[in-house]
PDB file of C-alpha atoms in Angstrom:
ATOM      1  CA  MET H  45      -4.227  26.579 -14.762  1.00 69.00           C
ATOM      2  CA  HIS H  46      -7.437  26.278 -16.641  1.00 78.00           C
ATOM      3  CA  ARG H  47     -10.097  24.153 -14.812  1.00 81.00           C
ATOM      4  CA  THR H  48     -10.073  21.524 -17.902  1.00 82.00           C
ATOM      5  CA  ALA H  49      -6.301  21.243 -17.626  1.00 85.00           C
ATOM      6  CA  ARG H  50      -6.369  20.987 -14.034  1.00 90.00           C
ATOM      7  CA  GLN H  51      -8.915  18.323 -13.879  1.00 88.00           C
ATOM      8  CA  THR H  52      -6.856  16.263 -16.620  1.00 87.00           C
ATOM      9  CA  ALA H  53      -4.119  16.512 -14.205  1.00 89.00           C
ATOM     10  CA  ILE H  54      -6.069  15.404 -11.360  1.00 91.00           C
ATOM     11  CA  MET H  55      -7.400  12.488 -13.190  1.00 87.00           C
ATOM     12  CA  THR H  56      -3.740  11.636 -14.228  1.00 83.00           C
ATOM     13  CA  GLU H  57      -2.673  11.607 -10.835  1.00 83.00           C
ATOM     14  CA  ILE H  58      -5.416   9.435  -9.373  1.00 82.00           C
ATOM     15  CA  THR H  59      -5.285   7.057 -12.210  1.00 74.00           C
ATOM     16  CA  SER H  60      -1.400   6.663 -11.521  1.00 70.00           C
ATOM     17  CA  SER H  61      -1.962   5.896  -7.792  1.00 69.00           C
ATOM     18  CA  GLY H  62      -5.442   4.725  -7.419  1.00 69.00           C
ATOM     19  CA  SER H  63      -6.294   7.591  -4.886  1.00 77.00           C
ATOM     20  CA  CYS H  64      -4.860  11.012  -3.845  1.00 84.00           C
ATOM     21  CA  SER H  65      -5.603  13.370  -1.069  1.00 87.00           C
ATOM     22  CA  VAL H  66      -6.736  16.921  -1.412  1.00 90.00           C
ATOM     23  CA  ALA H  67      -3.560  18.177   0.142  1.00 87.00           C
ATOM     24  CA  ASP H  68      -1.170  16.128  -2.245  1.00 87.00           C
ATOM     25  CA  LEU H  69      -3.074  17.450  -5.276  1.00 92.00           C
ATOM     26  CA  ALA H  70      -3.109  20.984  -4.092  1.00 91.00           C
ATOM     27  CA  ARG H  71       0.370  21.109  -3.479  1.00 89.00           C
ATOM     28  CA  SER H  72       1.345  19.304  -6.863  1.00 88.00           C
ATOM     29  CA  LEU H  73      -0.984  21.585  -8.825  1.00 92.00           C
ATOM     30  CA  ASN H  74      -0.111  24.761  -6.867  1.00 90.00           C
ATOM     31  CA  VAL H  75      -3.760  25.623  -6.133  1.00 93.00           C
ATOM     32  CA  SER H  76      -5.780  25.690  -2.916  1.00 93.00           C
ATOM     33  CA  GLY H  77      -7.416  22.792  -1.133  1.00 91.00           C
ATOM     34  CA  GLU H  78     -10.938  24.419  -1.787  1.00 92.00           C
ATOM     35  CA  THR H  79     -10.148  24.557  -5.583  1.00 94.00           C
ATOM     36  CA  ILE H  80      -9.293  20.784  -5.542  1.00 93.00           C
ATOM     37  CA  ARG H  81     -12.337  19.905  -3.652  1.00 92.00           C
ATOM     38  CA  ARG H  82     -14.663  21.878  -6.139  1.00 92.00           C
ATOM     39  CA  ASP H  83     -13.024  19.907  -8.960  1.00 92.00           C
ATOM     40  CA  ILE H  84     -13.346  16.542  -7.044  1.00 93.00           C
ATOM     41  CA  LYS H  85     -17.129  17.453  -6.492  1.00 90.00           C
ATOM     42  CA  ARG H  86     -17.555  17.986 -10.296  1.00 90.00           C
ATOM     43  CA  MET H  87     -15.612  15.116 -11.452  1.00 89.00           C
ATOM     44  CA  ALA H  88     -17.445  12.691  -8.944  1.00 87.00           C
ATOM     45  CA  SER H  89     -20.919  14.081 -10.279  1.00 86.00           C
ATOM     46  CA  GLN H  90     -19.658  12.955 -13.804  1.00 81.00           C
ATOM     47  CA  GLY H  91     -18.819   9.514 -12.648  1.00 80.00           C
ATOM     48  CA  LEU H  92     -14.928  10.095 -13.270  1.00 83.00           C
ATOM     49  CA  LEU H  93     -13.918   9.354  -9.602  1.00 86.00           C
ATOM     50  CA  ARG H  94     -15.198   8.635  -6.349  1.00 84.00           C
ATOM     51  CA  LYS H  95     -15.248  11.403  -3.360  1.00 85.00           C
ATOM     52  CA  VAL H  96     -13.845  10.225  -0.103  1.00 80.00           C
ATOM     53  CA  HIS H  97     -13.131  12.230   3.100  1.00 74.00           C
ATOM     54  CA  GLY H  98     -10.133  14.008   2.352  1.00 80.00           C
ATOM     55  CA  GLY H  99      -9.412  12.984  -1.251  1.00 86.00           C
ATOM     56  CA  ALA H 100     -10.707  10.980  -4.217  1.00 88.00           C
ATOM     57  CA  THR H 101     -10.289   7.442  -5.696  1.00 82.00           C
ATOM     58  CA  LEU H 102     -11.148   5.930  -8.933  1.00 76.00           C
ATOM     59  CA  PRO H 103     -14.611   4.474  -9.158  1.00 72.00           C
ATOM     60  CA  GLY H 104     -14.836   0.604  -9.067  1.00 59.00           C
ATOM     61  CA  SER H 105     -14.451  -0.175 -12.824  1.00 46.00           C
ATOM     62  CA  LEU H 106     -11.579   2.290 -13.350  1.00 46.00           C
ATOM     63  CA  HIS H 107      -9.778   1.085 -10.119  1.00 44.00           C
ATOM     64  CA  GLU H 108      -9.892  -2.475 -11.146  1.00 43.00           C
ATOM     65  CA  ALA H 109      -8.433  -1.656 -14.497  1.00 43.00           C
ATOM     66  CA  SER H 110      -5.731   0.352 -12.795  1.00 57.00           C
ATOM     67  CA  PHE H 111      -4.150  -2.424 -10.856  1.00 63.00           C
ATOM     68  CA  ASP H 112      -2.354  -3.403 -14.039  1.00 67.00           C
ATOM     69  CA  GLN H 113      -1.404  -0.032 -14.544  1.00 69.00           C
ATOM     70  CA  ARG H 114      -0.060   0.487 -11.093  1.00 71.00           C
ATOM     71  CA  MET H 115       1.741  -2.831 -11.284  1.00 76.00           C
ATOM     72  CA  SER H 116       3.584  -1.409 -14.317  1.00 75.00           C
ATOM     73  CA  GLN H 117       4.366   2.056 -12.617  1.00 78.00           C
ATOM     74  CA  ASN H 118       7.823   2.061 -11.119  1.00 81.00           C
ATOM     75  CA  ALA H 119       7.979  -1.630 -11.990  1.00 88.00           C
ATOM     76  CA  ALA H 120      11.921  -1.702 -12.006  1.00 92.00           C
ATOM     77  CA  ALA H 121      11.941  -0.196  -8.617  1.00 94.00           C
ATOM     78  CA  LYS H 122       9.233  -2.551  -7.230  1.00 95.00           C
ATOM     79  CA  LYS H 123      11.009  -5.694  -8.557  1.00 95.00           C
ATOM     80  CA  ALA H 124      14.262  -4.477  -7.001  1.00 97.00           C
ATOM     81  CA  ILE H 125      12.514  -3.808  -3.587  1.00 98.00           C
ATOM     82  CA  ALA H 126      10.750  -7.369  -3.990  1.00 98.00           C
ATOM     83  CA  ARG H 127      13.952  -9.195  -4.694  1.00 98.00           C
ATOM     84  CA  ALA H 128      15.731  -7.508  -1.515  1.00 98.00           C
ATOM     85  CA  ALA H 129      12.586  -8.446   0.552  1.00 98.00           C
ATOM     86  CA  ALA H 130      12.688 -11.970  -0.686  1.00 98.00           C
ATOM     87  CA  ALA H 131      16.532 -12.224   0.650  1.00 98.00           C
ATOM     88  CA  HIS H 132      15.164 -11.881   4.118  1.00 98.00           C
ATOM     89  CA  ILE H 133      12.768 -15.004   3.914  1.00 98.00           C
ATOM     90  CA  ALA H 134      14.023 -18.514   4.169  1.00 97.00           C
ATOM     91  CA  ASP H 135      12.106 -21.883   3.341  1.00 97.00           C
ATOM     92  CA  GLY H 136       9.532 -22.779   5.833  1.00 97.00           C
ATOM     93  CA  GLU H 137       8.773 -19.470   7.219  1.00 98.00           C
ATOM     94  CA  THR H 138       5.427 -18.115   8.073  1.00 98.00           C
ATOM     95  CA  LEU H 139       4.436 -14.761   6.432  1.00 98.00           C
ATOM     96  CA  SER H 140       1.368 -12.375   5.862  1.00 98.00           C
ATOM     97  CA  PHE H 141       0.726  -9.803   3.157  1.00 98.00           C
ATOM     98  CA  ASP H 142      -1.592  -7.018   2.688  1.00 96.00           C
ATOM     99  CA  THR H 143      -2.997  -6.065  -0.707  1.00 90.00           C
ATOM    100  CA  GLY H 144      -0.908  -3.897  -2.789  1.00 89.00           C
ATOM    101  CA  THR H 145       1.366  -3.807  -5.788  1.00 91.00           C
ATOM    102  CA  THR H 146       4.705  -3.884  -4.283  1.00 95.00           C
ATOM    103  CA  THR H 147       3.622  -6.821  -1.868  1.00 97.00           C
ATOM    104  CA  ALA H 148       2.426  -8.362  -5.118  1.00 96.00           C
ATOM    105  CA  TYR H 149       5.870  -8.331  -6.292  1.00 97.00           C
ATOM    106  CA  VAL H 150       7.284  -9.711  -3.257  1.00 98.00           C
ATOM    107  CA  ALA H 151       4.962 -12.741  -3.478  1.00 98.00           C
ATOM    108  CA  ARG H 152       6.244 -13.308  -7.086  1.00 97.00           C
ATOM    109  CA  ALA H 153       9.931 -13.158  -5.852  1.00 97.00           C
ATOM    110  CA  LEU H 154       9.215 -15.814  -3.148  1.00 98.00           C
ATOM    111  CA  THR H 155       7.818 -18.476  -5.488  1.00 94.00           C
ATOM    112  CA  ALA H 156      11.098 -20.088  -5.578  1.00 93.00           C
ATOM    113  CA  ARG H 157      10.812 -20.617  -1.738  1.00 96.00           C
ATOM    114  CA  ARG H 158       9.340 -23.867  -0.439  1.00 95.00           C
ATOM    115  CA  ASP H 159       7.081 -24.792   2.529  1.00 96.00           C
ATOM    116  CA  LEU H 160       6.021 -21.104   3.389  1.00 98.00           C
ATOM    117  CA  THR H 161       2.979 -20.417   5.151  1.00 98.00           C
ATOM    118  CA  VAL H 162       1.099 -17.542   3.908  1.00 98.00           C
ATOM    119  CA  VAL H 163      -1.849 -15.320   5.315  1.00 98.00           C
ATOM    120  CA  THR H 164      -3.204 -12.790   3.064  1.00 98.00           C
ATOM    121  CA  ASN H 165      -6.392 -10.922   2.028  1.00 96.00           C
ATOM    122  CA  SER H 166      -5.195 -10.493  -1.558  1.00 95.00           C
ATOM    123  CA  LEU H 167      -6.687 -12.767  -4.357  1.00 94.00           C
ATOM    124  CA  ASP H 168      -3.613 -11.877  -6.644  1.00 93.00           C
ATOM    125  CA  ILE H 169      -1.209 -12.928  -3.932  1.00 96.00           C
ATOM    126  CA  ALA H 170      -3.071 -15.965  -2.987  1.00 96.00           C
ATOM    127  CA  ARG H 171      -3.053 -17.104  -6.500  1.00 95.00           C
ATOM    128  CA  THR H 172       0.637 -16.407  -6.939  1.00 95.00           C
ATOM    129  CA  MET H 173       1.712 -18.253  -3.838  1.00 95.00           C
ATOM    130  CA  ALA H 174      -0.677 -21.330  -3.714  1.00 94.00           C
ATOM    131  CA  GLY H 175       1.396 -23.435  -6.169  1.00 89.00           C
ATOM    132  CA  THR H 176       4.284 -23.491  -3.768  1.00 91.00           C
ATOM    133  CA  SER H 177       2.904 -22.473  -0.306  1.00 96.00           C
ATOM    134  CA  ARG H 178       0.270 -23.274   2.151  1.00 97.00           C
ATOM    135  CA  VAL H 179      -2.340 -20.393   1.876  1.00 98.00           C
ATOM    136  CA  PHE H 180      -4.620 -19.015   4.214  1.00 98.00           C
ATOM    137  CA  MET H 181      -7.031 -16.528   2.501  1.00 96.00           C
ATOM    138  CA  ALA H 182      -8.843 -14.065   4.926  1.00 96.00           C
ATOM    139  CA  GLY H 183     -12.605 -13.785   4.450  1.00 92.00           C
ATOM    140  CA  GLY H 184     -14.940 -10.882   4.701  1.00 89.00           C
ATOM    141  CA  GLU H 185     -16.161  -8.403   2.144  1.00 87.00           C
ATOM    142  CA  LEU H 186     -14.506  -8.688  -1.076  1.00 88.00           C
ATOM    143  CA  GLN H 187     -13.447  -5.356  -2.607  1.00 83.00           C
ATOM    144  CA  ALA H 188     -13.506  -5.892  -6.271  1.00 77.00           C
ATOM    145  CA  GLU H 189     -11.563  -2.888  -7.074  1.00 72.00           C
ATOM    146  CA  LEU H 190      -8.833  -4.010  -4.991  1.00 78.00           C
ATOM    147  CA  GLY H 191      -9.128  -7.862  -5.442  1.00 84.00           C
ATOM    148  CA  ALA H 192      -9.083  -8.117  -1.693  1.00 90.00           C
ATOM    149  CA  SER H 193     -11.238  -8.848   1.311  1.00 92.00           C
ATOM    150  CA  LEU H 194     -11.533  -6.344   4.007  1.00 93.00           C
ATOM    151  CA  GLY H 195     -13.543  -5.400   7.089  1.00 92.00           C
ATOM    152  CA  PRO H 196     -13.876  -6.812  10.504  1.00 94.00           C
ATOM    153  CA  VAL H 197     -14.288 -10.482   9.295  1.00 95.00           C
ATOM    154  CA  ALA H 198     -10.761 -10.128   7.448  1.00 95.00           C
ATOM    155  CA  ALA H 199      -9.133  -8.548  10.604  1.00 95.00           C
ATOM    156  CA  GLU H 200     -10.553 -11.038  12.995  1.00 96.00           C
ATOM    157  CA  PHE H 201      -9.403 -13.908  10.726  1.00 96.00           C
ATOM    158  CA  VAL H 202      -5.798 -12.588  10.824  1.00 96.00           C
ATOM    159  CA  ALA H 203      -5.955 -12.277  14.602  1.00 95.00           C
ATOM    160  CA  GLN H 204      -6.016 -16.040  14.853  1.00 96.00           C
ATOM    161  CA  PHE H 205      -2.485 -16.382  13.363  1.00 97.00           C
ATOM    162  CA  ARG H 206       1.119 -15.651  14.693  1.00 98.00           C
ATOM    163  CA  VAL H 207       3.554 -15.300  11.780  1.00 98.00           C
ATOM    164  CA  ARG H 208       7.012 -14.498  11.687  1.00 98.00           C
ATOM    165  CA  THR H 209       7.032 -11.840   8.961  1.00 99.00           C
ATOM    166  CA  ALA H 210       4.317  -9.356   7.838  1.00 99.00           C
ATOM    167  CA  PHE H 211       4.999  -7.410   4.498  1.00 99.00           C
ATOM    168  CA  LEU H 212       2.883  -4.213   4.321  1.00 98.00           C
ATOM    169  CA  SER H 213       2.595  -1.829   1.432  1.00 93.00           C
ATOM    170  CA  ALA H 214       2.160   1.902   2.011  1.00 89.00           C
ATOM    171  CA  GLY H 215      -0.272   4.525   0.799  1.00 86.00           C
ATOM    172  CA  ALA H 216       2.203   7.021   2.204  1.00 90.00           C
ATOM    173  CA  ILE H 217       4.884   7.147   5.034  1.00 95.00           C
ATOM    174  CA  ASP H 218       6.052  10.333   6.623  1.00 92.00           C
ATOM    175  CA  ALA H 219       7.972  11.479   9.721  1.00 95.00           C
ATOM    176  CA  GLU H 220       4.815  12.861  11.722  1.00 91.00           C
ATOM    177  CA  ASP H 221       2.172  10.228  10.848  1.00 92.00           C
ATOM    178  CA  GLY H 222       4.071   7.179  10.220  1.00 96.00           C
ATOM    179  CA  LEU H 223       2.400   4.615   7.883  1.00 96.00           C
ATOM    180  CA  THR H 224      -0.957   6.021   6.433  1.00 91.00           C
ATOM    181  CA  ASP H 225      -3.478   4.585   3.844  1.00 88.00           C
ATOM    182  CA  PHE H 226      -6.375   6.221   1.830  1.00 80.00           C
ATOM    183  CA  ASP H 227      -8.766   3.607   3.107  1.00 82.00           C
ATOM    184  CA  MET H 228     -10.058   3.034   6.726  1.00 86.00           C
ATOM    185  CA  ALA H 229     -10.535  -0.796   6.133  1.00 89.00           C
ATOM    186  CA  GLU H 230      -6.977  -1.292   4.585  1.00 90.00           C
ATOM    187  CA  ALA H 231      -5.569   0.387   7.446  1.00 92.00           C
ATOM    188  CA  GLN H 232      -7.523  -1.615  10.029  1.00 94.00           C
ATOM    189  CA  PHE H 233      -6.286  -4.846   8.098  1.00 95.00           C
ATOM    190  CA  SER H 234      -2.693  -3.547   8.238  1.00 96.00           C
ATOM    191  CA  ARG H 235      -2.923  -3.087  12.108  1.00 96.00           C
ATOM    192  CA  ALA H 236      -4.186  -6.392  12.220  1.00 97.00           C
ATOM    193  CA  LEU H 237      -1.223  -7.878  10.409  1.00 98.00           C
ATOM    194  CA  ILE H 238       1.083  -5.890  12.658  1.00 98.00           C
ATOM    195  CA  GLU H 239      -0.437  -7.415  15.842  1.00 97.00           C
ATOM    196  CA  ALA H 240      -0.048 -10.950  14.560  1.00 97.00           C
ATOM    197  CA  ALA H 241       3.465 -10.735  13.354  1.00 98.00           C
ATOM    198  CA  GLU H 242       6.993 -10.867  15.108  1.00 98.00           C
ATOM    199  CA  ARG H 243       8.493  -8.663  12.363  1.00 98.00           C
ATOM    200  CA  VAL H 244       7.034  -5.993  10.160  1.00 99.00           C
ATOM    201  CA  ILE H 245       8.745  -5.077   6.851  1.00 99.00           C
ATOM    202  CA  VAL H 246       7.173  -2.149   4.923  1.00 99.00           C
ATOM    203  CA  VAL H 247       8.075  -2.277   1.249  1.00 98.00           C
ATOM    204  CA  ALA H 248       7.325   0.993  -0.594  1.00 96.00           C
ATOM    205  CA  ASP H 249       8.899   2.886  -3.516  1.00 93.00           C
ATOM    206  CA  HIS H 250      10.122   6.338  -3.446  1.00 92.00           C
ATOM    207  CA  SER H 251       6.895   7.810  -4.351  1.00 87.00           C
ATOM    208  CA  LYS H 252       5.206   7.032  -1.080  1.00 90.00           C
ATOM    209  CA  LEU H 253       7.872   8.450   0.963  1.00 93.00           C
ATOM    210  CA  GLY H 254       7.559  11.720   2.708  1.00 90.00           C
ATOM    211  CA  LYS H 255       3.886  11.631   1.633  1.00 87.00           C
ATOM    212  CA  ARG H 256       0.721  11.521   3.683  1.00 83.00           C
ATOM    213  CA  ALA H 257      -2.668   9.677   3.090  1.00 81.00           C
ATOM    214  CA  LEU H 258      -5.843   9.810   4.905  1.00 78.00           C
ATOM    215  CA  VAL H 259      -5.948   7.122   7.596  1.00 85.00           C
ATOM    216  CA  ARG H 260      -3.166   6.295  10.074  1.00 90.00           C
ATOM    217  CA  ALA H 261      -2.307   2.673   9.807  1.00 94.00           C
ATOM    218  CA  CYS H 262       0.625   2.450  12.476  1.00 96.00           C
ATOM    219  CA  GLU H 263       3.447   4.438  14.159  1.00 97.00           C
ATOM    220  CA  ILE H 264       6.745   4.649  12.798  1.00 98.00           C
ATOM    221  CA  GLU H 265       7.879   2.414  16.067  1.00 98.00           C
ATOM    222  CA  ALA H 266       5.677  -0.370  14.884  1.00 98.00           C
ATOM    223  CA  ILE H 267       8.017  -1.079  11.739  1.00 98.00           C
ATOM    224  CA  ASP H 268      11.056  -3.126  11.942  1.00 98.00           C
ATOM    225  CA  MET H 269      12.347  -2.693   8.411  1.00 99.00           C
ATOM    226  CA  LEU H 270      11.717  -0.413   5.499  1.00 99.00           C
ATOM    227  CA  ILE H 271      12.806  -1.716   1.950  1.00 99.00           C
ATOM    228  CA  THR H 272      12.475   0.974  -0.668  1.00 98.00           C
ATOM    229  CA  ASP H 273      14.458   2.089  -3.858  1.00 96.00           C
ATOM    230  CA  ALA H 274      15.829   5.570  -2.935  1.00 96.00           C
ATOM    231  CA  PRO H 275      16.998   7.085   0.455  1.00 97.00           C
ATOM    232  CA  PRO H 276      14.016   8.710   2.434  1.00 96.00           C
ATOM    233  CA  PRO H 277      13.798  12.432   2.856  1.00 95.00           C
ATOM    234  CA  PRO H 278      15.932  13.715   5.709  1.00 96.00           C
ATOM    235  CA  ASP H 279      13.142  14.358   8.116  1.00 96.00           C
ATOM    236  CA  LEU H 280      11.685  10.832   7.531  1.00 97.00           C
ATOM    237  CA  ALA H 281      15.373   9.164   7.478  1.00 97.00           C
ATOM    238  CA  GLU H 282      15.919  10.738  10.879  1.00 97.00           C
ATOM    239  CA  ARG H 283      12.742   9.659  12.348  1.00 98.00           C
ATOM    240  CA  LEU H 284      13.192   6.166  11.071  1.00 98.00           C
ATOM    241  CA  ASP H 285      16.758   6.063  12.598  1.00 98.00           C
ATOM    242  CA  GLU H 286      15.322   7.351  16.090  1.00 97.00           C
ATOM    243  CA  ALA H 287      12.745   4.543  15.923  1.00 98.00           C
ATOM    244  CA  GLY H 288      15.447   1.936  15.205  1.00 98.00           C
ATOM    245  CA  VAL H 289      13.901   1.090  11.972  1.00 98.00           C
ATOM    246  CA  VAL H 290      16.376  -0.590   9.615  1.00 98.00           C
ATOM    247  CA  VAL H 291      16.309   1.029   6.183  1.00 98.00           C
ATOM    248  CA  GLU H 292      17.347  -1.033   3.111  1.00 98.00           C
ATOM    249  CA  VAL H 293      17.854   0.779  -0.211  1.00 98.00           C
ATOM    250  CA  ALA H 294      17.501  -1.913  -2.919  1.00 96.00           C
ATOM    251  CA  GLY H 295      19.429  -1.373  -6.139  1.00 79.00           C
TER     252      GLY H 295
END
């Protein structure tokens, strides 16, 4: 594949998901990791993307624009997952959310519930839930491209609470590394939510299954339920079963 075509493909992948690892790009484009790293370096120097350890993300202005794009990608699957997730929540429950497009859909599906108490770092989710729920918004450094607060202050804020259910999105989830993310601060926040929750529900569409991102958020054993839109790959399905994770495929 010619360099221009390859870099166009890289840009398409990263615009679609917001970030990608070198390993995933090399595999999908059938080239070496070193080739991908050279492309990323060139593209970063042109301001097309931001180089991070092990991969690349969109620069802030483009990443912010991509939130709506990511909300529209696999939208039917995410809405089905959200409806299934909402069915597990009754009026009056205490919940927490990380930032992500699938958790944003879960928040929208829960607006018919009453007297919920919500802890989140997501501006979008806080706005969505504020009309019908009591909302606690984590402080810390605001990441404009994510529309969320992250960092030690956000993680420490969450540690003050004890909620019934934490809803987590996933950068990726695989049998070997469990739940992973592309950003260290996001992974740190996910771990804080897990520690503060009685039950952890991961909501992730099929594009995240059997994939691996840069930073480990948690082991499979930390998850109580995975709600997705397609059966996981065999190795991941086996690992989830071994760990006692309930898998629900939304239709």
